Short mmCIF file of C-alpha atoms and ligand atoms in Angstrom, two decimals:
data_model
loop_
_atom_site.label_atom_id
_atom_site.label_comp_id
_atom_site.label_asym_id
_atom_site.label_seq_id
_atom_site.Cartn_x
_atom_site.Cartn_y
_atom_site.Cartn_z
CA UNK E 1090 -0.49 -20.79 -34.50
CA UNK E 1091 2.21 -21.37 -32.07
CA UNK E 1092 2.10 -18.99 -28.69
CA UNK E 1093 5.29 -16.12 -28.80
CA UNK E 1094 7.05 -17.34 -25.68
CA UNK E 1095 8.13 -13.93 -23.69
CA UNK E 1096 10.54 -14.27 -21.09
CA UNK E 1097 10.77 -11.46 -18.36
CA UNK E 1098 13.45 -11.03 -16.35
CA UNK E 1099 11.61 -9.02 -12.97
CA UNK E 1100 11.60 -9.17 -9.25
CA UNK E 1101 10.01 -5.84 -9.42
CA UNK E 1102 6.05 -4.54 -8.85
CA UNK E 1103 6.03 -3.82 -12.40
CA UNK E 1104 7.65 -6.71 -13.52
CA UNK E 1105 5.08 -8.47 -12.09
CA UNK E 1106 2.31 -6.11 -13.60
CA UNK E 1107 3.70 -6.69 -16.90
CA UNK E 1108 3.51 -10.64 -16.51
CA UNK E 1109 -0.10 -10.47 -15.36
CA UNK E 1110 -1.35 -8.04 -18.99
CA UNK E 1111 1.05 -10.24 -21.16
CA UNK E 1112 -0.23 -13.47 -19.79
CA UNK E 1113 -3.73 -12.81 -20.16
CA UNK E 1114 -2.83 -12.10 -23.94
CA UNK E 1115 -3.59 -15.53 -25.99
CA UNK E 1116 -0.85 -15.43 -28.25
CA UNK E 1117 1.33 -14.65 -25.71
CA UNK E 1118 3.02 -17.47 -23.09
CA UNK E 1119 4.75 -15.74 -20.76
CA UNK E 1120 7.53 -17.50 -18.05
CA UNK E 1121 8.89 -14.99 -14.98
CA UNK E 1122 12.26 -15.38 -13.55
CA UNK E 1123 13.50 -14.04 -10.11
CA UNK E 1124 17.00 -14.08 -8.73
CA UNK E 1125 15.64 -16.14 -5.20
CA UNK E 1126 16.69 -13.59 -3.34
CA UNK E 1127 13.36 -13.06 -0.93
CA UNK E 1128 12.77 -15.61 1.21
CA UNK E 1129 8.51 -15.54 0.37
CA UNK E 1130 8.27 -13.99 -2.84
CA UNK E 1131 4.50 -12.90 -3.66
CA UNK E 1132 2.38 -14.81 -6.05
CA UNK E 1133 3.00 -14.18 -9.47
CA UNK E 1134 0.30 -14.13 -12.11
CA UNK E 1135 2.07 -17.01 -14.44
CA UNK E 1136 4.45 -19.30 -14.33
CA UNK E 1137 7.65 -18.89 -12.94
CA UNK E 1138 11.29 -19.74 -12.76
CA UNK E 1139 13.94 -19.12 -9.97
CA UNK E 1140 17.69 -18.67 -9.78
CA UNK E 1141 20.40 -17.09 -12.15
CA UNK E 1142 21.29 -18.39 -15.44
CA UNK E 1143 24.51 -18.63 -15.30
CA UNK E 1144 25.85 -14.99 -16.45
CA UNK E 1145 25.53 -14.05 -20.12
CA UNK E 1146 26.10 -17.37 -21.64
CA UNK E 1147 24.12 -19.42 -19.22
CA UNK E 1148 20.89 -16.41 -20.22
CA UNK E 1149 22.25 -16.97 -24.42
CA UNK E 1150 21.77 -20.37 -24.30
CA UNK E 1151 18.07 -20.45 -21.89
CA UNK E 1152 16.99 -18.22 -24.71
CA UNK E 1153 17.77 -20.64 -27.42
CA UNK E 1154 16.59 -23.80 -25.44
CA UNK E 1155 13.13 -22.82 -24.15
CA UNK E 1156 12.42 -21.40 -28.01
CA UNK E 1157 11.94 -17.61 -26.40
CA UNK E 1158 10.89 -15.12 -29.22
CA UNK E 1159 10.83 -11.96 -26.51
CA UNK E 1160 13.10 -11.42 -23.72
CA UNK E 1161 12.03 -8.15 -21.34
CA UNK E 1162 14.77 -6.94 -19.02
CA UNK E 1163 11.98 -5.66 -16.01
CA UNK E 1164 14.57 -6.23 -13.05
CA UNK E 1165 15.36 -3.07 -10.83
CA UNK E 1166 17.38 -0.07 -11.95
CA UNK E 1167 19.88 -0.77 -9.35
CA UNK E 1168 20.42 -4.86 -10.77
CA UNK E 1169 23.02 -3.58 -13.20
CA UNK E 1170 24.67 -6.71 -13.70
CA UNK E 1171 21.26 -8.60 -14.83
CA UNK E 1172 20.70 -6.22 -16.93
CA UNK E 1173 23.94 -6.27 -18.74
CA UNK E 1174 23.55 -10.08 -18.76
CA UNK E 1175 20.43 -9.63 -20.41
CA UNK E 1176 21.66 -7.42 -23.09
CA UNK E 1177 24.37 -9.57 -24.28
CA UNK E 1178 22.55 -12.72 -24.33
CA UNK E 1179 19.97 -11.51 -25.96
CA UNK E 1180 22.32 -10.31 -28.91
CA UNK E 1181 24.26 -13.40 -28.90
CA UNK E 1182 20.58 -15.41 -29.15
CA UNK E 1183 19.40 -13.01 -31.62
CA UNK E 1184 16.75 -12.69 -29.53
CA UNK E 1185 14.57 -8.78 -29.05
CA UNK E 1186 14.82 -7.37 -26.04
CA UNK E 1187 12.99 -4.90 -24.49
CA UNK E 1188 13.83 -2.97 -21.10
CA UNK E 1189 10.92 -1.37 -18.76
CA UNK E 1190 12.83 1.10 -16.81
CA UNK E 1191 10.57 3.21 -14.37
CA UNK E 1192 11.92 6.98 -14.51
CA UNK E 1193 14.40 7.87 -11.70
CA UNK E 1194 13.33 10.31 -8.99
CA UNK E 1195 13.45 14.16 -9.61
CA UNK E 1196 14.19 16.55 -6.79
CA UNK E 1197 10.83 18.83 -6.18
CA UNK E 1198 10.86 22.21 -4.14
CA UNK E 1199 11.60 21.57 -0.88
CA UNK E 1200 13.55 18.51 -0.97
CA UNK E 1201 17.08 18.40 0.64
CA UNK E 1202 19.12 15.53 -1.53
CA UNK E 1203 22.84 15.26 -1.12
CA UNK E 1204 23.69 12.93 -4.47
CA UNK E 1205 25.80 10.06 -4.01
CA UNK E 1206 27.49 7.56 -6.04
CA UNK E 1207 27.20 4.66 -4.08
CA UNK E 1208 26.28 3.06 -0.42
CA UNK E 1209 29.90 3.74 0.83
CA UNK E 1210 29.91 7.47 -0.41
CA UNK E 1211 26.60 7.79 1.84
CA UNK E 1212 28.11 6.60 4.70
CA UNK E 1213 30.74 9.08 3.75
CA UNK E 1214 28.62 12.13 3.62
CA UNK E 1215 26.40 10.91 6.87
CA UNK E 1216 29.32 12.80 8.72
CA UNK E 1217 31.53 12.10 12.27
CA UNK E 1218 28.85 13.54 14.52
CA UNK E 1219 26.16 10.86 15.31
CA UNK E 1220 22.77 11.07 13.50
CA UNK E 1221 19.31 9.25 13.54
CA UNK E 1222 19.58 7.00 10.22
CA UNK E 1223 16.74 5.56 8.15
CA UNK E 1224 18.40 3.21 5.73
CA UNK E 1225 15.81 1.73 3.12
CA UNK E 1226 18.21 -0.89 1.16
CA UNK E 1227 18.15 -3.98 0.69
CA UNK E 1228 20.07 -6.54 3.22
CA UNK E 1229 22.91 -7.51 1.12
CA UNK E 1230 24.11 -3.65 0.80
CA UNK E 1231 24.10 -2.89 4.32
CA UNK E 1232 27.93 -3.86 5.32
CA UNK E 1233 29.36 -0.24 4.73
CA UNK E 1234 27.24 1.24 7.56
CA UNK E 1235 29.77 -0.74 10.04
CA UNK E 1236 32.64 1.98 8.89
CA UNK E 1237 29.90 4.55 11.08
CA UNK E 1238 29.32 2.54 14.25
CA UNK E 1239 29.00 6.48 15.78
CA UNK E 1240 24.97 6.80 14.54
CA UNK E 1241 22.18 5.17 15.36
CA UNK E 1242 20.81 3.04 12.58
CA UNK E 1243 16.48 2.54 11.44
CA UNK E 1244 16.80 -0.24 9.20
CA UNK E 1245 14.40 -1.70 6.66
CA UNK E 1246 14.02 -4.34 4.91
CA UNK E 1247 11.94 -7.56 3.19
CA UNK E 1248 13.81 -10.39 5.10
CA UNK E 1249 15.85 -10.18 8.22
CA UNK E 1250 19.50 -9.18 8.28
CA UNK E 1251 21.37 -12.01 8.98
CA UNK E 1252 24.00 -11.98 10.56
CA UNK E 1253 22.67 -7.93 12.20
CA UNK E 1254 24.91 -5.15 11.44
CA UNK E 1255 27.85 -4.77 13.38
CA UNK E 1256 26.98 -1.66 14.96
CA UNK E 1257 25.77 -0.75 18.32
CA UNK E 1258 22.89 0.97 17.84
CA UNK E 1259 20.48 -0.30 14.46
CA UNK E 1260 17.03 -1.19 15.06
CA UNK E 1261 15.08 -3.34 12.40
CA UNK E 1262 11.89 -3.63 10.97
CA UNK E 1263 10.39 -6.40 8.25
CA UNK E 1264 8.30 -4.54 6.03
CA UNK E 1265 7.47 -4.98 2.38
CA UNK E 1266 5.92 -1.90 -0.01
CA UNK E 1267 4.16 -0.12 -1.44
CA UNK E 1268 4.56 2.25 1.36
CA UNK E 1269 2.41 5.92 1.77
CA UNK E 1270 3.76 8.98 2.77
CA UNK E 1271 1.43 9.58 5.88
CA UNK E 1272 2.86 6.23 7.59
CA UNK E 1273 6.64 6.70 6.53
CA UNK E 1274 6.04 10.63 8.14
CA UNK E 1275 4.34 8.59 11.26
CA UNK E 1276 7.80 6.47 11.22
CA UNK E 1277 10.27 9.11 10.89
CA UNK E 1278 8.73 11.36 13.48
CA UNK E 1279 8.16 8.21 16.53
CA UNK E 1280 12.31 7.55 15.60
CA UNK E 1281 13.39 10.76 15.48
CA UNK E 1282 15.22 10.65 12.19
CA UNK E 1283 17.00 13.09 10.96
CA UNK E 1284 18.63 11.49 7.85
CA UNK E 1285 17.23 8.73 5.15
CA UNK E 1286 19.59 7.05 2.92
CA UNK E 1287 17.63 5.62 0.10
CA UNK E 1288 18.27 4.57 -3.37
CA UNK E 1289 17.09 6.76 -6.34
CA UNK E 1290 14.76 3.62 -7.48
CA UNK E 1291 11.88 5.51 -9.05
CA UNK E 1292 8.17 4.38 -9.11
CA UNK E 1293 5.88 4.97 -6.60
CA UNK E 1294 5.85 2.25 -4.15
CA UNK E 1295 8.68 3.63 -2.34
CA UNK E 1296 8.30 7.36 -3.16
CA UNK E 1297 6.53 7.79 0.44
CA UNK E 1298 9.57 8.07 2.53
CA UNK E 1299 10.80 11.14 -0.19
CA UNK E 1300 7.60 12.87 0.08
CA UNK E 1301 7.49 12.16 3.69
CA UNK E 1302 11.25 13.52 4.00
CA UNK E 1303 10.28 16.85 2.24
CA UNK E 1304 7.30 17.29 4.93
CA UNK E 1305 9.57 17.32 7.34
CA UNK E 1306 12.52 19.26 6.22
CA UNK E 1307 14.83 16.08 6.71
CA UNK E 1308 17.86 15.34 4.50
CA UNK E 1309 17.78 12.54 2.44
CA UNK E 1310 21.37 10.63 1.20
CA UNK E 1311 19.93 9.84 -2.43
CA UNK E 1312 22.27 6.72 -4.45
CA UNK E 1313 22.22 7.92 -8.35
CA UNK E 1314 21.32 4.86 -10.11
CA UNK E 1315 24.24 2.74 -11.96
CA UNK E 1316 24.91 2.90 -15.42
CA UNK E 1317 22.62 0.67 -17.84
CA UNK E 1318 22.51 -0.69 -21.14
CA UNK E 1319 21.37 1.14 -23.44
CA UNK E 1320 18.18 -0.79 -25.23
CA UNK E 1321 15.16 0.03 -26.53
CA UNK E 1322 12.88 0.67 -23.15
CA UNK E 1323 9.28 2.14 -22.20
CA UNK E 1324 8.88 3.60 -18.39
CA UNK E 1325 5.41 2.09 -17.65
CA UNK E 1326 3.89 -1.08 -17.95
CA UNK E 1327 1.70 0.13 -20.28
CA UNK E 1328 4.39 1.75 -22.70
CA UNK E 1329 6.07 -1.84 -22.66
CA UNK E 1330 3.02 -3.70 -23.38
CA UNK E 1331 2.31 -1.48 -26.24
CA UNK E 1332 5.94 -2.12 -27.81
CA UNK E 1333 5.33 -5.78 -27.15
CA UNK E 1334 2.19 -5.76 -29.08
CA UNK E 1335 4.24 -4.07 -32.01
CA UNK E 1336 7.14 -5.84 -32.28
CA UNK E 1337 5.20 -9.35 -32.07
CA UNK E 1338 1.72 -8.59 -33.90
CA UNK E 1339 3.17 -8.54 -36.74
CA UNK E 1340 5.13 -11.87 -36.65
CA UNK E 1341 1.62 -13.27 -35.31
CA UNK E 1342 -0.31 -11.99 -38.41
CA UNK E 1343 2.04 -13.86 -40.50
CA UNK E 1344 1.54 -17.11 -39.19
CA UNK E 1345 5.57 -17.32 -37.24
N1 NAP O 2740 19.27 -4.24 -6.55
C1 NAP O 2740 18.18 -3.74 -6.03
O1 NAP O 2740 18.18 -2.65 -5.44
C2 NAP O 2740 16.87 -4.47 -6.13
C3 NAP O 2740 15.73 -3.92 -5.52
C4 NAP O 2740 14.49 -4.59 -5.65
C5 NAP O 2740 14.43 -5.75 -6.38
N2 NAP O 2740 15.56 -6.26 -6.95
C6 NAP O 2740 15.45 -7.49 -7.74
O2 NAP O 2740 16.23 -8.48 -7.11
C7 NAP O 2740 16.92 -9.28 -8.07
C8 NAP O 2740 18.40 -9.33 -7.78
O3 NAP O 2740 18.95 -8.02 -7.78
P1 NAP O 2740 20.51 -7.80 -7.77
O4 NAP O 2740 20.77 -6.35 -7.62
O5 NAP O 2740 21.15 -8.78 -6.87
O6 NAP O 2740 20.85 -8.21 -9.29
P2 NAP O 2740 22.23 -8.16 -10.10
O7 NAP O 2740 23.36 -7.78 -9.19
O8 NAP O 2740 22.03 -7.35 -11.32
O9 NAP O 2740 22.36 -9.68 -10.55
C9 NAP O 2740 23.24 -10.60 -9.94
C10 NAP O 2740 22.93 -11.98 -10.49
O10 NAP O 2740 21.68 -12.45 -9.98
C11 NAP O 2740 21.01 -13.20 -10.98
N3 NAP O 2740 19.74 -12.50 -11.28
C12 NAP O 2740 19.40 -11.20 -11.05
N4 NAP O 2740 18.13 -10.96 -11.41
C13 NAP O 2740 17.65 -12.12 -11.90
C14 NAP O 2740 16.39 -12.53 -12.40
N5 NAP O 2740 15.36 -11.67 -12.48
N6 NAP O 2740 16.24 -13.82 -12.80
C15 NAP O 2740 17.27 -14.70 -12.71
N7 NAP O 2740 18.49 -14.37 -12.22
C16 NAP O 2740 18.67 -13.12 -11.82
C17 NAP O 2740 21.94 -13.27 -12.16
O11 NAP O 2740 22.72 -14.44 -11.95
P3 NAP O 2740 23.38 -15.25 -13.19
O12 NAP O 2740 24.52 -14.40 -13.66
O13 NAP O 2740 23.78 -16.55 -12.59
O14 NAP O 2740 22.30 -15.38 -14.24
C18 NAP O 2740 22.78 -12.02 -11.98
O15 NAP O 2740 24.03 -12.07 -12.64
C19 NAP O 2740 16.61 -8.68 -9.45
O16 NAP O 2740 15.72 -9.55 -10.10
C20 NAP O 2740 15.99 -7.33 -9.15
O17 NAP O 2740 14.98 -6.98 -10.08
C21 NAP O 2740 16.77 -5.64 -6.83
#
């Protein structure tokens, strides 16, 4: 019997997760794509491909040439424009698709969100007076902090920002997650921060800061997520794996 060839889209923990329990599955082959953007990705548990597709079309007709029976949309909530890609290419392959979508963030007791809509509306709300920012983004979506050159900037991020922010005061640090609430609280305190702007990405690799942030009675500038696609999704690794195993055991019983 031939292999159901799954294609998922990721450059996410889970994403990654997902690849390694599908992979191991023998029916299953099972090819990961990334975007490129990191300079030193981490090693993925099967075989993978790198760079966009081309938009919608250029994903349509990838589907149809490489003979993919599965495509799963595992790319991060805030990669809207993948994941709208992936939608429409799938339905224009007549290909399934399947999104793993980790649950957004809900505010506890004790937290101190403001909501925003986007990067610029945080700078907005960070105020005229200056303030001790920890900015946990990644390095392409940093440009609107230069409209606030007044506060002092803790920036984070997987590869360096290059060219740095033009601001006068931003320090930087190359870090890559999962990161735990004791050493974000650690981080905060030594840099006296008194504001995080963070994206409401979910899971719990980057959750630390958030629980960290509620310790310490700091306010955190919280991005609501962009508007997705609405397909047929599970919110765990696990939930996905089982709707792969449902949608394609059957095809695999039968022989196709
Ligand atoms: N945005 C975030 O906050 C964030 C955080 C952590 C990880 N990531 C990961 O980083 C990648 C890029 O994010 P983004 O926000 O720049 O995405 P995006 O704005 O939704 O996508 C922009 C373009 O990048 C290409 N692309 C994105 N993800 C791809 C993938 N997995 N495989 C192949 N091509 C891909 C596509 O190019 P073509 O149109 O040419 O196909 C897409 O149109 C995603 O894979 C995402 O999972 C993003």
């Amino acid at each position: 019997m031939m292999k159901h060839h799954i294609l998922i889209l990721g450059g996410t923990s889970e994403a990654r997760a997902l690849a390694g329990r599908l992979g191991s599955h023998e029916d299953y082959a099972v090819t990961l794509s990334l975007a490129g953007r990191t300079a030193n990705p981490v090693a993925q548990p099967v075989p993978v491909r790198v760079g966009g597709f081309g938009g919608a079309e250029g994903l349509a007709r990838y589907l149809k040439a490489e003979g993919i029976s599965l495509l799963i949309d595992a790319t991060h909530p805030f990669a809207a424009q993948i994941s709208h890609n992936a939608a429409q290419a799938a339905k224009q392959a007549g290909v399934p698709l399947i999104a793993l979508r980790r649950p957004a963030w809900q505010q506890a007791a004790g937290d101190r969100w403001t909501l925003v809509g986007s990067v610029a509306g945080a700078v907005d709300v960070l105020g005229e007076k200056p303030r001790r920012v920890m900015v946990a983004l990644g390095r392409q979506e940093l440009a609107p902090f230069e409209a606030a050159p007044q506060h002092s900037y803790l920036i984070r991020s997987v590869d360096p920002v290059e060219p740095p922010l033009g601001v006068p005061d931003a320090q930087y640090i190359l870090a890559r997650g999962p990161f735990e609430e004791a050493d974000e609280k650690w981080l905060l305190e030594a840099n006296r921060i008194d504001v995080i702007v963070s994206k409401n990405s979910g899971g719990a690799a980057a959750y630390g800061k958030i629980a960290a942030a509620r310790a310490l009675g700091l306010e955190v500038v919280m991005i609501a997520r962009p508007a997705l696609p609405d397909v047929p999704s599970g919110g765990s690794v696990d939930e996905t794996v089982m709707q792969v195993d449902h949608l394609l055991a059957p095809l695999a019983k039968r022989g196709v």
